[in-house]
CSV table of C-alpha atoms in Angstrom, one decimal:
chain,number,residue,atom,x,y,z
A,1,ASP,CA,-14.1,-2.5,15.7
A,2,GLY,CA,-14.2,-2.6,11.9
A,3,GLY,CA,-12.3,-1.8,8.8
A,4,ILE,CA,-10.6,-4.2,6.4
A,5,THR,CA,-10.3,-7.7,7.8
A,6,GLN,CA,-8.0,-10.2,6.2
A,7,SER,CA,-7.8,-13.9,7.0
A,8,PRO,CA,-5.9,-16.0,7.6
A,9,LYS,CA,-2.9,-14.0,8.8
A,10,TYR,CA,-0.5,-16.8,8.1
A,11,LEU,CA,-1.1,-19.7,5.6
A,12,PHE,CA,1.1,-22.6,4.5
A,13,ARG,CA,0.3,-24.6,1.4
A,14,LYS,CA,1.9,-27.3,-0.7
A,15,GLU,CA,3.0,-26.4,-4.2
A,16,GLY,CA,0.2,-27.0,-6.8
A,17,GLN,CA,-2.7,-26.3,-4.4
A,18,ASN,CA,-5.1,-23.4,-4.8
A,19,VAL,CA,-5.5,-21.0,-1.9
A,20,THR,CA,-8.2,-18.5,-1.1
A,21,LEU,CA,-7.5,-15.4,1.0
A,22,SER,CA,-10.4,-13.6,2.5
A,23,CYS,CA,-11.0,-9.9,2.6
A,24,GLU,CA,-14.1,-8.4,4.3
A,25,GLN,CA,-14.9,-4.7,4.9
A,26,ASN,CA,-17.5,-2.8,6.8
A,27,LEU,CA,-16.5,0.7,5.7
A,28,ASN,CA,-19.0,0.8,2.8
A,29,HIS,CA,-16.1,1.2,0.3
A,30,ASP,CA,-17.1,0.8,-3.3
A,31,ALA,CA,-13.7,0.0,-4.5
A,32,MET,CA,-11.5,-2.8,-3.2
A,33,TYR,CA,-7.9,-3.9,-4.1
A,34,TRP,CA,-5.5,-6.7,-3.8
A,35,TYR,CA,-1.7,-6.0,-3.7
A,36,ARG,CA,1.2,-8.3,-3.4
A,37,GLN,CA,4.3,-7.2,-1.4
A,38,ASP,CA,7.8,-8.7,-1.9
A,39,PRO,CA,10.9,-7.5,-0.3
A,40,GLY,CA,12.5,-4.6,-2.1
A,41,GLN,CA,9.7,-4.4,-4.7
A,42,GLY,CA,7.0,-2.3,-2.9
A,43,LEU,CA,3.4,-3.0,-3.6
A,44,ARG,CA,2.2,-4.5,-6.9
A,45,LEU,CA,-1.5,-4.4,-7.9
A,46,ILE,CA,-3.1,-7.8,-8.6
A,47,TYR,CA,-6.8,-7.1,-9.1
A,48,TYR,CA,-9.2,-4.4,-8.2
A,49,SER,CA,-13.0,-4.0,-8.2
A,50,GLN,CA,-14.9,-0.7,-8.3
A,51,ILE,CA,-18.4,-2.2,-8.1
A,52,VAL,CA,-20.1,-5.5,-7.3
A,53,ASN,CA,-19.8,-8.2,-10.0
A,54,ASP,CA,-17.1,-6.3,-11.8
A,55,PHE,CA,-13.3,-6.4,-11.4
A,56,GLN,CA,-10.2,-5.5,-13.4
A,57,LYS,CA,-6.7,-6.9,-13.7
A,58,GLY,CA,-3.9,-5.1,-12.2
A,59,ASP,CA,-0.2,-5.3,-13.1
A,60,ILE,CA,0.4,-8.9,-12.0
A,61,ALA,CA,-2.9,-10.7,-12.4
A,62,GLU,CA,-1.6,-13.9,-14.0
A,63,GLY,CA,-2.1,-16.9,-11.7
A,64,TYR,CA,-4.7,-15.1,-9.5
A,65,SER,CA,-8.5,-14.9,-9.6
A,66,VAL,CA,-11.0,-12.8,-7.6
A,67,SER,CA,-14.8,-12.5,-7.2
A,68,ARG,CA,-17.0,-9.6,-6.0
A,69,GLU,CA,-20.4,-11.0,-5.3
A,70,LYS,CA,-21.2,-8.6,-2.6
A,71,LYS,CA,-19.8,-5.2,-1.6
A,72,GLU,CA,-18.3,-6.3,1.6
A,73,SER,CA,-16.2,-9.2,0.3
A,74,PHE,CA,-13.4,-9.5,-2.2
A,75,PRO,CA,-11.6,-12.9,-1.9
A,76,LEU,CA,-8.4,-13.6,-3.8
A,77,THR,CA,-7.6,-17.1,-5.0
A,78,VAL,CA,-3.9,-17.9,-5.6
A,79,THR,CA,-4.0,-20.7,-8.2
A,80,SER,CA,-1.5,-23.4,-9.0
A,81,ALA,CA,-0.6,-21.4,-12.1
A,82,GLN,CA,1.1,-18.7,-10.0
A,83,LYS,CA,4.7,-19.5,-10.4
A,84,ASN,CA,6.0,-17.8,-7.2
A,85,PRO,CA,3.1,-17.4,-4.8
A,86,THR,CA,5.1,-17.0,-1.5
A,87,ALA,CA,4.5,-13.4,-0.6
A,88,PHE,CA,2.6,-11.0,1.7
A,89,TYR,CA,-0.8,-10.1,0.4
A,90,LEU,CA,-2.6,-6.9,1.2
A,91,CYS,CA,-6.3,-6.0,0.7
A,92,ALA,CA,-7.4,-2.4,0.7
A,93,GLY,CA,-10.6,-0.4,0.3
A,94,ARG,CA,-10.9,3.0,-1.2
A,95,ARG,CA,-12.7,6.0,0.2
A,96,GLY,CA,-14.2,8.5,-2.1
A,97,ALA,CA,-12.6,10.4,-5.0
A,98,THR,CA,-9.3,11.2,-3.3
A,99,GLY,CA,-8.0,7.8,-3.8
A,100,GLU,CA,-7.0,7.3,-0.2
A,101,LEU,CA,-6.7,3.5,0.6
A,102,PHE,CA,-7.4,1.8,3.8
A,103,PHE,CA,-5.5,-1.5,4.3
A,104,GLY,CA,-6.0,-4.7,6.1
A,105,GLU,CA,-3.3,-6.3,8.2
A,106,GLY,CA,-2.2,-8.6,5.4
A,107,SER,CA,-1.9,-12.4,4.9
A,108,ARG,CA,1.4,-14.1,4.6
A,109,LEU,CA,1.3,-17.1,2.3
A,110,THR,CA,4.2,-19.6,2.2
A,111,VAL,CA,4.2,-22.3,-0.4
A,112,LEU,CA,6.3,-25.3,0.6
B,1,GLY,CA,2.6,6.1,-17.2
B,2,ASP,CA,2.6,7.3,-13.6
B,3,SER,CA,5.5,6.4,-11.5
B,4,VAL,CA,7.1,7.1,-8.1
B,5,THR,CA,10.7,7.1,-7.2
B,6,GLN,CA,11.7,6.8,-3.6
B,7,MET,CA,15.0,7.2,-1.8
B,8,GLU,CA,16.5,3.8,-1.4
B,9,GLY,CA,17.1,2.4,2.1
B,10,PRO,CA,17.7,1.2,4.5
B,11,VAL,CA,18.0,4.4,6.5
B,12,THR,CA,19.4,4.3,10.0
B,13,LEU,CA,19.3,7.3,12.3
B,14,SER,CA,19.9,8.0,16.0
B,15,GLU,CA,17.0,9.1,18.1
B,16,GLU,CA,16.2,12.8,17.8
B,17,ALA,CA,17.9,13.1,14.5
B,18,PHE,CA,16.4,15.0,11.5
B,19,LEU,CA,14.7,12.8,8.9
B,20,THR,CA,14.3,13.3,5.2
B,21,ILE,CA,13.0,10.6,2.8
B,22,ASN,CA,13.0,11.7,-0.8
B,23,CYS,CA,10.1,11.1,-3.2
B,24,THR,CA,9.8,12.3,-6.7
B,25,TYR,CA,7.0,11.4,-9.2
B,26,THR,CA,6.0,11.4,-12.8
B,27,ALA,CA,2.4,11.9,-13.6
B,28,THR,CA,0.0,13.4,-16.1
B,29,GLY,CA,-2.5,15.9,-14.7
B,30,TYR,CA,-2.7,16.9,-11.1
B,31,PRO,CA,-2.4,13.8,-8.8
B,32,SER,CA,-2.8,13.6,-5.1
B,33,LEU,CA,0.2,12.5,-3.2
B,34,PHE,CA,0.4,10.3,-0.1
B,35,TRP,CA,2.8,8.9,2.4
B,36,TYR,CA,1.9,5.5,4.0
B,37,VAL,CA,3.7,3.8,6.9
B,38,GLN,CA,4.0,0.1,7.5
B,39,TYR,CA,5.0,-1.2,10.9
B,40,PRO,CA,6.4,-4.7,11.2
B,41,GLY,CA,3.9,-7.4,10.4
B,42,GLU,CA,1.1,-5.0,9.7
B,43,GLY,CA,-0.7,-3.5,6.7
B,44,LEU,CA,-0.1,0.1,5.5
B,45,GLN,CA,-1.6,3.1,7.3
B,46,LEU,CA,-2.0,6.5,5.7
B,47,LEU,CA,0.4,8.9,7.3
B,48,LEU,CA,-0.3,12.1,5.4
B,49,LYS,CA,-1.5,13.4,2.1
B,50,ALA,CA,-1.7,16.5,-0.1
B,51,THR,CA,-4.2,17.0,-2.9
B,52,LYS,CA,-2.8,20.0,-4.8
B,53,ALA,CA,0.4,21.9,-5.4
B,54,ASP,CA,2.0,23.7,-2.5
B,55,ASP,CA,-0.2,21.9,0.0
B,56,LYS,CA,1.5,20.6,3.1
B,57,GLY,CA,0.4,17.4,4.7
B,58,SER,CA,1.3,16.8,8.3
B,59,ASN,CA,0.7,14.2,11.0
B,60,LYS,CA,2.5,12.9,14.1
B,61,GLY,CA,5.3,15.4,13.6
B,62,PHE,CA,5.9,14.3,9.9
B,63,GLU,CA,5.5,16.8,7.1
B,64,ALA,CA,5.6,16.8,3.3
B,65,THR,CA,5.0,19.5,0.8
B,66,TYR,CA,3.6,19.0,-2.7
B,67,ARG,CA,6.1,20.7,-5.0
B,68,LYS,CA,4.9,20.7,-8.6
B,69,GLU,CA,7.9,22.6,-9.9
B,70,THR,CA,10.3,19.8,-8.7
B,71,THR,CA,7.7,17.0,-8.9
B,72,SER,CA,8.6,16.1,-5.3
B,73,PHE,CA,6.9,15.1,-2.0
B,74,HIS,CA,9.7,14.6,0.4
B,75,LEU,CA,8.9,13.3,3.9
B,76,GLU,CA,10.5,15.2,6.9
B,77,LYS,CA,10.5,15.0,10.6
B,78,GLY,CA,12.5,17.2,13.0
B,79,SER,CA,13.2,14.7,15.7
B,80,VAL,CA,12.7,11.0,15.2
B,81,GLN,CA,11.8,8.4,17.9
B,82,VAL,CA,12.5,4.7,18.1
B,83,SER,CA,8.7,4.2,17.5
B,84,ASP,CA,9.1,5.7,14.0
B,85,SER,CA,11.0,2.6,12.9
B,86,ALA,CA,9.0,1.3,10.0
B,87,VAL,CA,8.8,1.2,6.2
B,88,TYR,CA,7.6,4.3,4.5
B,89,PHE,CA,5.9,4.4,1.1
B,90,CYS,CA,5.2,7.3,-1.2
B,91,ALA,CA,2.2,7.0,-3.5
B,92,LEU,CA,0.3,9.0,-6.0
B,93,GLY,CA,-3.3,9.1,-7.1
B,94,PRO,CA,-6.2,9.3,-7.5
B,95,ASN,CA,-6.9,7.5,-10.7
B,96,GLU,CA,-8.5,4.1,-10.3
B,97,LYS,CA,-5.5,2.8,-8.4
B,98,LEU,CA,-2.6,4.3,-6.5
B,99,THR,CA,0.9,4.0,-7.7
B,100,PHE,CA,3.4,3.1,-4.9
B,101,GLY,CA,7.1,3.6,-4.6
B,102,THR,CA,9.3,0.7,-3.5
B,103,GLY,CA,9.4,1.8,0.1
B,104,THR,CA,12.1,3.0,2.4
B,105,ARG,CA,13.0,1.1,5.6
B,106,LEU,CA,13.8,3.4,8.5
B,107,THR,CA,15.4,2.2,11.7
B,108,ILE,CA,15.9,4.5,14.7
B,109,ILE,CA,18.5,3.5,17.3
B,110,PRO,CA,18.3,4.8,20.8
């Protein structure tokens, strides 16, 4: 088995704590993405990375940080500066020039 | 900038009914168009795609035709099943990142 693996699937944290969501891929995708999903708002892009050691902000990057130290891994940290972090987070990898994305199963973060 | 407008849901149909979910887009150049499906508690899966005008994407009985003249990519299925209950997202690309619609929740009742 392989693909895009996200962990944990469910995560509960207290307000003010930083949280890191893991995303690993074995599909040799160059580009990786983090999206946030809220009810009725579709998917919003947080950060993306097209090559190792480089990443760009998406539409809602404030309060989040990422790293891309190796091709296979693209972790997302939800910091205490994110005002409303409770959401479903989706990681994806991109294959080739067509822009088709392959998604992980998501991580649901609840801040208490 | 690029944008996608999807038919608002939720949509509820009886089994074996005909399905249409509308999607229109605004984009510069010649984007590729996609439909993704999300089953409860899961990530998104690519359902079908079309990369140029007049192309028809199809998969699992679903079809969508890339219409440049109407900037549309409507999703259709002739006879839906209970297992088709999910959220459907229209998206456009390539660019560096896909642009997604807000999603349409479909529920099929037996």
